[in-house]
Tab-separated table of C-alpha atoms and ligand atoms in Angstrom:
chain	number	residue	atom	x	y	z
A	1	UNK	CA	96.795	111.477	82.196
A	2	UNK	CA	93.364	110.233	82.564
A	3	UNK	CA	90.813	112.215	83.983
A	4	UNK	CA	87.532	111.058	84.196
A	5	UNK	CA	84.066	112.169	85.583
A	6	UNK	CA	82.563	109.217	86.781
A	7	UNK	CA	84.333	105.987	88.271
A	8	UNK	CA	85.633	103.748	85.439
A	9	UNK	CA	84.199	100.421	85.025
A	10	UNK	CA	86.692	98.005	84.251
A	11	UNK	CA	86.436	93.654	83.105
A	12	UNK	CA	87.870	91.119	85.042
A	13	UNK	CA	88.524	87.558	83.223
A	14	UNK	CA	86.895	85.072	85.468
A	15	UNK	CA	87.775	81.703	83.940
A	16	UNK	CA	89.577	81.519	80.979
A	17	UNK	CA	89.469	79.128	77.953
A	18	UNK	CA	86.317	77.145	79.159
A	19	UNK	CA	84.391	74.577	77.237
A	20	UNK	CA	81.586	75.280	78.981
A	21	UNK	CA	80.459	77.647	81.613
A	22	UNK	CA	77.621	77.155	84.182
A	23	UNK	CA	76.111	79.315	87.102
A	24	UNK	CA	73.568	80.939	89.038
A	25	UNK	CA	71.983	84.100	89.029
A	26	UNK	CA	70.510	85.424	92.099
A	27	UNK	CA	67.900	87.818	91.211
A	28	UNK	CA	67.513	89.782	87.862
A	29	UNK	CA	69.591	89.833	84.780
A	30	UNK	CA	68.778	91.272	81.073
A	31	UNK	CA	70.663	91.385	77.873
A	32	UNK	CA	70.340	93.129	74.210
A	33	UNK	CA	68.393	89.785	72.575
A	34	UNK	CA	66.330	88.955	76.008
A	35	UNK	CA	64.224	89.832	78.398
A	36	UNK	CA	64.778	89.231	82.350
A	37	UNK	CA	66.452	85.740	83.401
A	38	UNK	CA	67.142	84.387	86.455
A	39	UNK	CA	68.166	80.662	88.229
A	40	UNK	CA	70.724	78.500	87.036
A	41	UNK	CA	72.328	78.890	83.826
A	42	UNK	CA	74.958	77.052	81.032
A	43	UNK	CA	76.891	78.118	78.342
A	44	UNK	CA	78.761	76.176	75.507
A	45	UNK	CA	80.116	76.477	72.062
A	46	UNK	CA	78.661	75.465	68.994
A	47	UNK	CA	79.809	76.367	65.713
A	48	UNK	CA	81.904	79.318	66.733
A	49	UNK	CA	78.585	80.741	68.832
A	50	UNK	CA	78.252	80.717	72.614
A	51	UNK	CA	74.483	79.259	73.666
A	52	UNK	CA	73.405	80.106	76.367
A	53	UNK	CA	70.541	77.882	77.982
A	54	UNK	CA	68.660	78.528	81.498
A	55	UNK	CA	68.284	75.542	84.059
A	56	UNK	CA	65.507	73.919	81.883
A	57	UNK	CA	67.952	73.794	79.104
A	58	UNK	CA	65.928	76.154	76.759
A	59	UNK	CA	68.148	78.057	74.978
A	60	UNK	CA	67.893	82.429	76.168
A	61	UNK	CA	70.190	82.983	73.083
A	62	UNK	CA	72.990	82.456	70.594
A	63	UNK	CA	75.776	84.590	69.718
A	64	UNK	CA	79.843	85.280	69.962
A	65	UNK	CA	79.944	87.594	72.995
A	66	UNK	CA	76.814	88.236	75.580
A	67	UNK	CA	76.446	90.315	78.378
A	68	UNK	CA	73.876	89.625	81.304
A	69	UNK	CA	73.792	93.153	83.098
A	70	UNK	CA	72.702	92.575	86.967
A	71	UNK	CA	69.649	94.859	87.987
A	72	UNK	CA	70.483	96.485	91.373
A	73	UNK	CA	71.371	93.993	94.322
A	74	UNK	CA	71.127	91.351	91.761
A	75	UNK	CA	74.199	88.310	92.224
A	76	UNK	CA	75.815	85.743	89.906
A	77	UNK	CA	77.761	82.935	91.313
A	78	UNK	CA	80.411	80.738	88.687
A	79	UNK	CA	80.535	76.861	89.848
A	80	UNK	CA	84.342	75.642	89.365
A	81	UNK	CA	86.559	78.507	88.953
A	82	UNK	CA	89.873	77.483	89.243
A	83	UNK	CA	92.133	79.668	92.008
A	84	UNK	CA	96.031	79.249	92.976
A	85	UNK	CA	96.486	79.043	89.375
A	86	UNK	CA	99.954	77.309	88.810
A	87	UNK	CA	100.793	77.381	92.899
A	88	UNK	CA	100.703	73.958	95.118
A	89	UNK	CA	97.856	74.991	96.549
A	90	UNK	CA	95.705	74.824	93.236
A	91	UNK	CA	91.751	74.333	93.803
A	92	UNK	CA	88.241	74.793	92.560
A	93	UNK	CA	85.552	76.784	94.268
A	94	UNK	CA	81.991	78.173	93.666
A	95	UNK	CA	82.121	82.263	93.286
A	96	UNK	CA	79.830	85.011	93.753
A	97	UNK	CA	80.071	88.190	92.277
A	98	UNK	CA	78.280	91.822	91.775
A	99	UNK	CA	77.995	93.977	88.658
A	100	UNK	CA	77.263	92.207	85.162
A	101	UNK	CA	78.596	89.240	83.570
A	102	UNK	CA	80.322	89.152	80.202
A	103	UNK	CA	80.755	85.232	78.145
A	104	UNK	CA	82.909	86.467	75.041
A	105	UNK	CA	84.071	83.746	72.546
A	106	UNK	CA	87.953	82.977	72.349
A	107	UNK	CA	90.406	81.540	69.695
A	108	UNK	CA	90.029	77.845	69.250
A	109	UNK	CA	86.164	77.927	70.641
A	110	UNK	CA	86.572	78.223	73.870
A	111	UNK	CA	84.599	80.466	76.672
A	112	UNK	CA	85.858	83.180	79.096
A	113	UNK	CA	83.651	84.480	81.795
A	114	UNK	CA	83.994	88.366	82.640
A	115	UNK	CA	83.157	90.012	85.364
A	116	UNK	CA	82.213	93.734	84.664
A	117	UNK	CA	82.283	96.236	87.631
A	118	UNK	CA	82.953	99.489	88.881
A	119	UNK	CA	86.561	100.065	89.968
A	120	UNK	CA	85.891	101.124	93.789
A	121	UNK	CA	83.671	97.988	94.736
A	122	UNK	CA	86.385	95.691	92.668
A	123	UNK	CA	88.775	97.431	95.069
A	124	UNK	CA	87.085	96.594	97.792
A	125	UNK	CA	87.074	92.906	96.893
A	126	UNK	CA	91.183	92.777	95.939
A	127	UNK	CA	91.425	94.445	99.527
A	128	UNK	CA	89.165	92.140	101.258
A	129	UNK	CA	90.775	89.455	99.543
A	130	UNK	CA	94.562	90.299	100.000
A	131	UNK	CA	94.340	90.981	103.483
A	132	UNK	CA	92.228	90.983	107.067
A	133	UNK	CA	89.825	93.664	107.845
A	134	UNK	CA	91.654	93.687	111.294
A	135	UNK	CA	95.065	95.002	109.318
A	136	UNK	CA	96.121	98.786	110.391
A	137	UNK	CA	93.416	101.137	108.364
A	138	UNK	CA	96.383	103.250	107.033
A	139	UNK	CA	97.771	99.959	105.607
A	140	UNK	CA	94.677	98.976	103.779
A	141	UNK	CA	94.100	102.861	102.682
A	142	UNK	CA	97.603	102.381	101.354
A	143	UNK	CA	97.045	98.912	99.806
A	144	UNK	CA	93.527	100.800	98.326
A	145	UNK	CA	95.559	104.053	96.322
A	146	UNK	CA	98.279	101.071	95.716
A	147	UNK	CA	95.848	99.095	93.621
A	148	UNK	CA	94.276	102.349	92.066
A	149	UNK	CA	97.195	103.463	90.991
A	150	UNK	CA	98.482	99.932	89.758
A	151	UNK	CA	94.828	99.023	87.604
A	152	UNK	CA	94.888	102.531	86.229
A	153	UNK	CA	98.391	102.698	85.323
A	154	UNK	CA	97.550	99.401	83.186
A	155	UNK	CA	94.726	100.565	81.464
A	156	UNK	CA	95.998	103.677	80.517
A	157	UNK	CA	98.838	101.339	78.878
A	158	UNK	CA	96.456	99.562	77.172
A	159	UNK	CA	94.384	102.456	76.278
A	160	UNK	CA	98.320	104.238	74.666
A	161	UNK	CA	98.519	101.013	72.278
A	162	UNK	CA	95.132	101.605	71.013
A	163	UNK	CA	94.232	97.990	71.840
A	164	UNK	CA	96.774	96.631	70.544
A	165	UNK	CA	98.335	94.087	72.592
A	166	UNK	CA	102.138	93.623	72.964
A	167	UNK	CA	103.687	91.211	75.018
A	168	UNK	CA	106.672	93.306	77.111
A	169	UNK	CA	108.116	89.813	78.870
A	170	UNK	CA	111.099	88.663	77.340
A	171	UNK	CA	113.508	85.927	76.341
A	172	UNK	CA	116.891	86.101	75.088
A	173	UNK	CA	118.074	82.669	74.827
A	174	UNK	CA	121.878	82.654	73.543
A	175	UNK	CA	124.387	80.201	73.534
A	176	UNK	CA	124.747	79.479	77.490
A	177	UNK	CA	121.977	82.288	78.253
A	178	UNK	CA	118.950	82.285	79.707
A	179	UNK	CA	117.541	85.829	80.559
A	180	UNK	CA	114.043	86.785	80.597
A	181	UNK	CA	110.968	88.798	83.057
A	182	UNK	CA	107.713	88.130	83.127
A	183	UNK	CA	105.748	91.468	82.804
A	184	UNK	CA	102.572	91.949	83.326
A	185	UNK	CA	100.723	90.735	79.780
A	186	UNK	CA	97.971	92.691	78.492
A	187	UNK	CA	95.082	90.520	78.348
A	188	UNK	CA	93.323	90.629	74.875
A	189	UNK	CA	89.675	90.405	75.598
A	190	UNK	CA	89.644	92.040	79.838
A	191	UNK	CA	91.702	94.472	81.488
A	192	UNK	CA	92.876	92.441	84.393
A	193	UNK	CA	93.001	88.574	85.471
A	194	UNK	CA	91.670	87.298	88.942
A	195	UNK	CA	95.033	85.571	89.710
A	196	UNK	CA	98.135	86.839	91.718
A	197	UNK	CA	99.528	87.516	88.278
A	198	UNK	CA	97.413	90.808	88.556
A	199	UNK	CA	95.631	91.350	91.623
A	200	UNK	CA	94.033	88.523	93.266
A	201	UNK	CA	89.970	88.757	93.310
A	202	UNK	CA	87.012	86.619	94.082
A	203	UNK	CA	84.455	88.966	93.895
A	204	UNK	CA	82.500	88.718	97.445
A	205	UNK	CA	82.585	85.044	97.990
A	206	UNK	CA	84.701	85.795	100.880
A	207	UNK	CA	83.108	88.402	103.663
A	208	UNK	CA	83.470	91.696	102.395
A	209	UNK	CA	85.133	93.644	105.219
A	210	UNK	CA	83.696	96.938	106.649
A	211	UNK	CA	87.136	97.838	106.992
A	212	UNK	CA	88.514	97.302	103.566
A	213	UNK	CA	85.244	98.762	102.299
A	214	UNK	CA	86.031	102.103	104.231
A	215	UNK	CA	89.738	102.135	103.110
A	216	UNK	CA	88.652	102.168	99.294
A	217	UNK	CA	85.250	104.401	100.070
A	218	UNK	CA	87.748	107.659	102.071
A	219	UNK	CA	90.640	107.099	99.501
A	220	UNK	CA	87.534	106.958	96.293
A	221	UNK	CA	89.799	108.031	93.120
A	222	UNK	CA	92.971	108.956	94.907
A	223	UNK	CA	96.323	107.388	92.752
A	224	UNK	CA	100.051	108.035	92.999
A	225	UNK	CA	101.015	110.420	90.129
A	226	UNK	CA	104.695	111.271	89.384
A	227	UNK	CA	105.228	114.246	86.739
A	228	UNK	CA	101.446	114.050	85.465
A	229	UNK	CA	101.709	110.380	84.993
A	230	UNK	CA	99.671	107.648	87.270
A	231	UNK	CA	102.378	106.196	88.603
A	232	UNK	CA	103.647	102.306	87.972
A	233	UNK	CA	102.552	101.045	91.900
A	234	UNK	CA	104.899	97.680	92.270
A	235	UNK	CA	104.734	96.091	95.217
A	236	UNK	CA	106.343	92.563	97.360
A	237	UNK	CA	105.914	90.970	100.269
A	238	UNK	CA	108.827	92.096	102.435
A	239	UNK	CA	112.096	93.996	101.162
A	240	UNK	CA	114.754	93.125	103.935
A	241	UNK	CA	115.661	95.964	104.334
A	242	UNK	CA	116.661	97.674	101.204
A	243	UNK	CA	114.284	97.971	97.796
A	244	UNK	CA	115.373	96.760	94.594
A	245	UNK	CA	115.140	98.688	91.071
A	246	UNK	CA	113.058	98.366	88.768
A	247	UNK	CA	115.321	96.466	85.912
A	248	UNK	CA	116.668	93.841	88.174
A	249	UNK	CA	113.423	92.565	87.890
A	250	UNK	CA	111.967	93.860	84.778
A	251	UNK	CA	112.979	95.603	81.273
A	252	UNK	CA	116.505	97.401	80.876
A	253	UNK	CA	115.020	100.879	81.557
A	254	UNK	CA	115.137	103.194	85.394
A	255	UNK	CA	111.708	104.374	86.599
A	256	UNK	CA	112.455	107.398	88.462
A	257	UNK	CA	109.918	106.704	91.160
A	258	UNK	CA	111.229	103.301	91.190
A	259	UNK	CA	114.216	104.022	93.514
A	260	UNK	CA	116.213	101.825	95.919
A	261	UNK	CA	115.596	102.781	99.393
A	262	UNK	CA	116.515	102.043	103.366
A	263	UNK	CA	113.282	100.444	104.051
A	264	UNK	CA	114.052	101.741	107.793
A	265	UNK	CA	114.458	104.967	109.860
A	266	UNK	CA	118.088	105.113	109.522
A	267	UNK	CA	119.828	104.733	106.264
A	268	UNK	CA	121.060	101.618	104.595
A	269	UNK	CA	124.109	102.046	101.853
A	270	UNK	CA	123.396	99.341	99.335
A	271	UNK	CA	124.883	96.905	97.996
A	272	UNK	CA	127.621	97.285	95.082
A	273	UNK	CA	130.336	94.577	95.641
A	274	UNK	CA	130.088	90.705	96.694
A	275	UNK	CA	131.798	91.617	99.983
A	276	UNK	CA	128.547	93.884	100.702
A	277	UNK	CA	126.088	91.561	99.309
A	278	UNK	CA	127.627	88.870	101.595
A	279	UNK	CA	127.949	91.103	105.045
A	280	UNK	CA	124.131	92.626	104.189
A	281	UNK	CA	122.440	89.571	103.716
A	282	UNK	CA	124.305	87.863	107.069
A	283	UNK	CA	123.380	91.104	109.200
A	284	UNK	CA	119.983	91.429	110.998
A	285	UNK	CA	119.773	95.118	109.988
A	286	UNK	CA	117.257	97.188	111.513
A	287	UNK	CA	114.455	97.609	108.865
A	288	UNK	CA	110.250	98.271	108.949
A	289	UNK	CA	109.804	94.888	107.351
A	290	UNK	CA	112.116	93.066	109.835
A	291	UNK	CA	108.892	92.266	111.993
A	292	UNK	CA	108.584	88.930	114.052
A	293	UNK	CA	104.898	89.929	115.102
A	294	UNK	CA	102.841	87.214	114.283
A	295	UNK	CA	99.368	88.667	115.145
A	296	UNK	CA	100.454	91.784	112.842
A	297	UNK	CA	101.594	89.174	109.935
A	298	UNK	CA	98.471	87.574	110.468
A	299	UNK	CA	96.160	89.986	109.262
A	300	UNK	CA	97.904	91.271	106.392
A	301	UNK	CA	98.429	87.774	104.663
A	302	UNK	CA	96.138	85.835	103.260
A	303	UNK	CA	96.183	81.970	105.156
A	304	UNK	CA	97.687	80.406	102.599
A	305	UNK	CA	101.018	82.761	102.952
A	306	UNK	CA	101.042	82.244	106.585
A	307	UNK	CA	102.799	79.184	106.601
A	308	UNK	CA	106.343	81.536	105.186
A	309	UNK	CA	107.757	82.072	108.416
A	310	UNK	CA	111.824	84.037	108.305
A	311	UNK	CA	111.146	86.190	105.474
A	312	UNK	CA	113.420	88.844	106.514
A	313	UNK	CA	116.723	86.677	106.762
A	314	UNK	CA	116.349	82.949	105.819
A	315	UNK	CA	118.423	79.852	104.783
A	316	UNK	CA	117.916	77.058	102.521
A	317	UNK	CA	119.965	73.921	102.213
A	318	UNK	CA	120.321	71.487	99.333
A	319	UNK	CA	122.593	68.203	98.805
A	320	UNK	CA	124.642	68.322	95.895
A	321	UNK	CA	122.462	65.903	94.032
A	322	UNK	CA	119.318	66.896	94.975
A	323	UNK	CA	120.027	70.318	93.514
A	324	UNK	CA	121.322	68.986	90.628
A	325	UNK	CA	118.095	67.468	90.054
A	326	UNK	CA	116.321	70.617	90.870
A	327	UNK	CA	118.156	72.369	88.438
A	328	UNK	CA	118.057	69.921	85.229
A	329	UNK	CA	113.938	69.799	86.162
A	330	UNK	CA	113.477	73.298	85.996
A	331	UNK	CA	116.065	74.670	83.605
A	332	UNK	CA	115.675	71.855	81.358
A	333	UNK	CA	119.559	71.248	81.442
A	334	UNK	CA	121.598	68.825	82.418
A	335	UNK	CA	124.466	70.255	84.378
A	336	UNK	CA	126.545	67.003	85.122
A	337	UNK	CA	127.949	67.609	88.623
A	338	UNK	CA	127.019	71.142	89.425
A	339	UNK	CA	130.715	72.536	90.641
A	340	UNK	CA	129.731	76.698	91.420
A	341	UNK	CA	127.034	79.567	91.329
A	342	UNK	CA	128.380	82.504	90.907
A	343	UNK	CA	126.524	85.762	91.262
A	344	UNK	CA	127.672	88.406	88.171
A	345	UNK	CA	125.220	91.039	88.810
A	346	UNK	CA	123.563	92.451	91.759
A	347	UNK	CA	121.065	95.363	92.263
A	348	UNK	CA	120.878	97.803	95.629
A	349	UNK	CA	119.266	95.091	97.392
A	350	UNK	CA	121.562	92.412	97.116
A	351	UNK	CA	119.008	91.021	94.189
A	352	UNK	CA	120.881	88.651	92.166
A	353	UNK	CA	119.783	89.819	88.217
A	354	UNK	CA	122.588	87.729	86.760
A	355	UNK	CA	123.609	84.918	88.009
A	356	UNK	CA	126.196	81.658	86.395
A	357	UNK	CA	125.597	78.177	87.592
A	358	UNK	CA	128.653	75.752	86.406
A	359	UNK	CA	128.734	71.894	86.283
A	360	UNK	CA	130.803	69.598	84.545
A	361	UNK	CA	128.701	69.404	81.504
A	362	UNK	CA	127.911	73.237	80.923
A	363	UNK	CA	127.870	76.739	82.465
A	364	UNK	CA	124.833	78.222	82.003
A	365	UNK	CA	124.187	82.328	82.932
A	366	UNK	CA	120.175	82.820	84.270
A	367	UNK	CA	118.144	85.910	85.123
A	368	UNK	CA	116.935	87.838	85.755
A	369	UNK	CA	115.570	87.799	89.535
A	370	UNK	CA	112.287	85.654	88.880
A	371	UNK	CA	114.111	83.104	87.008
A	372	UNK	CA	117.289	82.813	89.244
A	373	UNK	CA	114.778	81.883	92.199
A	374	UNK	CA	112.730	79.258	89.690
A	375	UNK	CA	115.411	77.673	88.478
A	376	UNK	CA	117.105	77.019	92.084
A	377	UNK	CA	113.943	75.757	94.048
A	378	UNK	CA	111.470	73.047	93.581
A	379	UNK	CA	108.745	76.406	93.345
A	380	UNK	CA	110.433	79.493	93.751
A	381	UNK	CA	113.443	80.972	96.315
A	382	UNK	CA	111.672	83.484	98.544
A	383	UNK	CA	114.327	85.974	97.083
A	384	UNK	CA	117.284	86.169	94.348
A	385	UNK	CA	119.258	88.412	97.306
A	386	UNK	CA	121.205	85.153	98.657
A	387	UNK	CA	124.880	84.403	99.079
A	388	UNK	CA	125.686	80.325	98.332
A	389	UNK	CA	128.275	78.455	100.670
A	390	UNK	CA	128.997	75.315	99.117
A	391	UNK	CA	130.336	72.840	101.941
A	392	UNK	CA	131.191	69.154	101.755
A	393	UNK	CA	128.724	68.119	99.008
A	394	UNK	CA	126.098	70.876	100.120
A	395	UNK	CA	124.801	74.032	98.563
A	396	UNK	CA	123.602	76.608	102.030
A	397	UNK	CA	121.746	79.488	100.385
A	398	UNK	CA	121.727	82.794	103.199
A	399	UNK	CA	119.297	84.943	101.720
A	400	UNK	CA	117.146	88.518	102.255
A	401	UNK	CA	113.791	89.472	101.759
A	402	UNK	CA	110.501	87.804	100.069
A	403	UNK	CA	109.289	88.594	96.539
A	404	UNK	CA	111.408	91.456	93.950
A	405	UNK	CA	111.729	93.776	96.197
A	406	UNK	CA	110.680	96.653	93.742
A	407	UNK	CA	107.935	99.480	94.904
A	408	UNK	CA	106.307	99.395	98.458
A	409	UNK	CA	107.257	96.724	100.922
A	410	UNK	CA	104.009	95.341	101.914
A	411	UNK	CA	105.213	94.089	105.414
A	412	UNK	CA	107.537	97.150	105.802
A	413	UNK	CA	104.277	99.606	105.131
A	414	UNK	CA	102.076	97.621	107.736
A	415	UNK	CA	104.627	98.034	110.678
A	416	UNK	CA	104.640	102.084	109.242
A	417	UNK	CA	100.755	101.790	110.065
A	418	UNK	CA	101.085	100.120	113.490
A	419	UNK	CA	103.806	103.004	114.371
A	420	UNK	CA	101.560	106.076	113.629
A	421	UNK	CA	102.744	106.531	109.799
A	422	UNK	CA	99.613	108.102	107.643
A	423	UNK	CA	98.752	106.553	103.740
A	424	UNK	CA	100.661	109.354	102.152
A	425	UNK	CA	103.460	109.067	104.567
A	426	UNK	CA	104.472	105.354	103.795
A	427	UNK	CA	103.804	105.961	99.916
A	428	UNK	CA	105.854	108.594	99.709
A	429	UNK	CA	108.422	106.686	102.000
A	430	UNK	CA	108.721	103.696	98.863
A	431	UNK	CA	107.817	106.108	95.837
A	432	UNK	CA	110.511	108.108	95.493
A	433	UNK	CA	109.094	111.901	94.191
A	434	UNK	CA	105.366	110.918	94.127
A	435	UNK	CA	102.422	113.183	94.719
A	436	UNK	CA	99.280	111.855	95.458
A	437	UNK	CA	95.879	113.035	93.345
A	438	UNK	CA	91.853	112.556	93.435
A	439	UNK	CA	91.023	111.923	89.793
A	440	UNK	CA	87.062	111.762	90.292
B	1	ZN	ZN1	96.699	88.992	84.710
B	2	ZN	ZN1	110.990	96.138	103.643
């Protein structure tokens, strides 16, 4: 269990495998081997040694990893970072950050730029960043103890393996089976990424909301804790009505906290048999997350989401062929002419884990819930909880929900707000047994 006096500081990888680097500071920055620098800088390799230059390109100093720490107030902006890694909407933009800046020196001589802050202020950027300052202030104190609890879950992880880093996603690729997660990597040389693949941050390019800043500032060290332990915080975008578990989406093992549950004031049963799946996902069950308020969608996701409209129940339609050509891009295989899709395994939500797709040329069985919604889209199903009608040369997929399912339902938990629910309440409401703790 940690415990700590003080606020942990913790690294954030910037931009990753760089050839070169190049910024501003805004007011004063010092390191071990220099005195105060300021204005534009650069940074490339040479002979397995960063340099780093200033704007006149005289060289401040040499070596494989150097920190530039920020005097109070002091600002550093990175020109080009890359966000929307891997998603359509992939860009480059200038970024601004607080605290001090870290270039370390990677395999194959290459650059990453580090961002090195105090936990509460990068808090208040992930919250700033992941949703309005207009949202409900329980649902960004929520989101706030959410994101505690997730970072510090990780590092204690990473603090257990003594540095060591193991990958936990997994393949198993067997005759005719593709099954494999994608867990949350430990990064070798930061504790967290800027991407949606941890929690999405761009320092305080964006306005910093006086909202989000007061959701981190009265929830300052409260996490989830179950039996002693900060607790695993998963969350998705929108449940539909029922959570999932923890291993139709991950590893082969039950996280107690990590319960299935009616994401609604009345209970749900869930799902165990196809004929349940099928009559659960073609319902319009009452449920938090079953919302069609756009004003309240609007401030709780970011613009790019926006554009996701039937989350809760949704449909999505394919020609024969054009699926088949879905399929052999993104699996790699070539089907022949796809003939069924069968679900074999479903968890509580109706979240396919299992799942065998048959054509004429081979019969392939895919999961678990990421991979089942990769291999069947051109980017990715909203959900794996779908039933498939094939009619007259056409594939209709009927499905529930938006994201895994596992852990808090981030739409569910901002209705909660709107109705009068407190932080604690709507935790405890999608963490089964938690307790909620100030650790500094
Ligand atoms: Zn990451
Ligand atoms: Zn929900």
């Amino acid at each position: 269990m940690w415990s700590v006096k003080d606020q942990p500081k913790i690294t954030v990888g910037i931009m990753d495998r760089q050839t070169e680097v190049a910024g501003r500071l805004r007011g004063n920055y010092s390191g071990d081997e220099f005195g105060l620098v300021s204005g534009r800088f650069s940074a490339k390799t040479e002979a397995e040694t960063i340099v780093l230059v200033d704007e006149t390109n005289h060289e401040i100093c040499r070596s494989k990893s150097i920190k530039l720490a920020g005097q109070k107030g002091s600002t550093f902006s990175l020109f080009n970072v890359t966000i929307g890694n891997r998603f359509h909407w992939e860009r480059t933009e200038d970024q601004t950050f607080q605290g001090d800046l870290v270039l370390g020196l990677q395999k194959g001589g290459t650059i990453v730029a580090i961002n090195e802050i105090s936990l509460e202020d990068y808090l208040i950027s992930v919250i700033s960043s992941e949703m309005s300052g207009d949202a409900p202030m329980e649902f960004l104190k929520t989101h706030a103890i959410l994101s505690r609890s997730w970072v510090l879950a990780a590092l204690d992880r990473k603090k257990k393996m003594n540095g060591k880093s193991t990958p936990v996603s997994k393949t198993t690729e067997r005759r005719g089976e593709v099954i494999c997660w994608y867990d949350r990597e430990d990064h070798e040389l930061f504790d967290v990424c800027a991407d949606d693949h941890c929690q999405r941050y761009q320092g305080i390019t964006k306005i910093i909301s006086k909202q989000a800043e007061d959701a981190v500032r009265e929830t300052c060290g409260m996490v989830m804790t179950y039996q002693g332990e900060i607790s695993d915080a998963r969350y998705s975008k929108a449940c539909g009505g029922l959570t999932e578990e923890f291993d139709t989406a991950w590893g082969n093992r039950r996280v107690p906290y990590l319960k299935s549950i009616s994401d609604a004031s009345v209970p749900h049963r869930p799902v165990t048999t196809e004929e349940e799946a099928s009559a659960w996902i073609l319902s319009n069950p009452e449920a938090y997350c079953c919302t069609k308020d756009e004003r309240l969608l609007e401030k709780i996701l970011p613009e790019f989401d926006r554009e996701t409209k039937g989350f809760f129940r949704w449909v999505v339609e394919y020609s024969r062929t054009e699926l088949e050509e879905i399929l052999r891009e993104k699996s790699g295989f070539d089907f022949g002419t796809l003939q069924e899709i069968v679900p074999l395994h479903r968890g509580p939500s109706g979240r396919i884990s299992r799942l065998r797709i048959v054509g004429s040329k081979r019969s392939v069985v895919v999961g678990k819930e990421l991979e089942i919604r990769r291999f069947l889209s051109r980017s990715h199903l909203y959900s794996s909880a779908f039933i498939v009608k094939a009619e007259a040369e056409r594939f209709v997929f009927h499905g529930a929900g938006w994201g895994h399912g596992v852990g808090l339902c981030q739409i569910g938990a901002a209705v909660m707000a709107t109705r009068g629910f407190s932080a604690e309440k709507i935790l405890k409401h999608y963490f089964t047994g938690v307790e909620l703790k100030r650790i500094y």
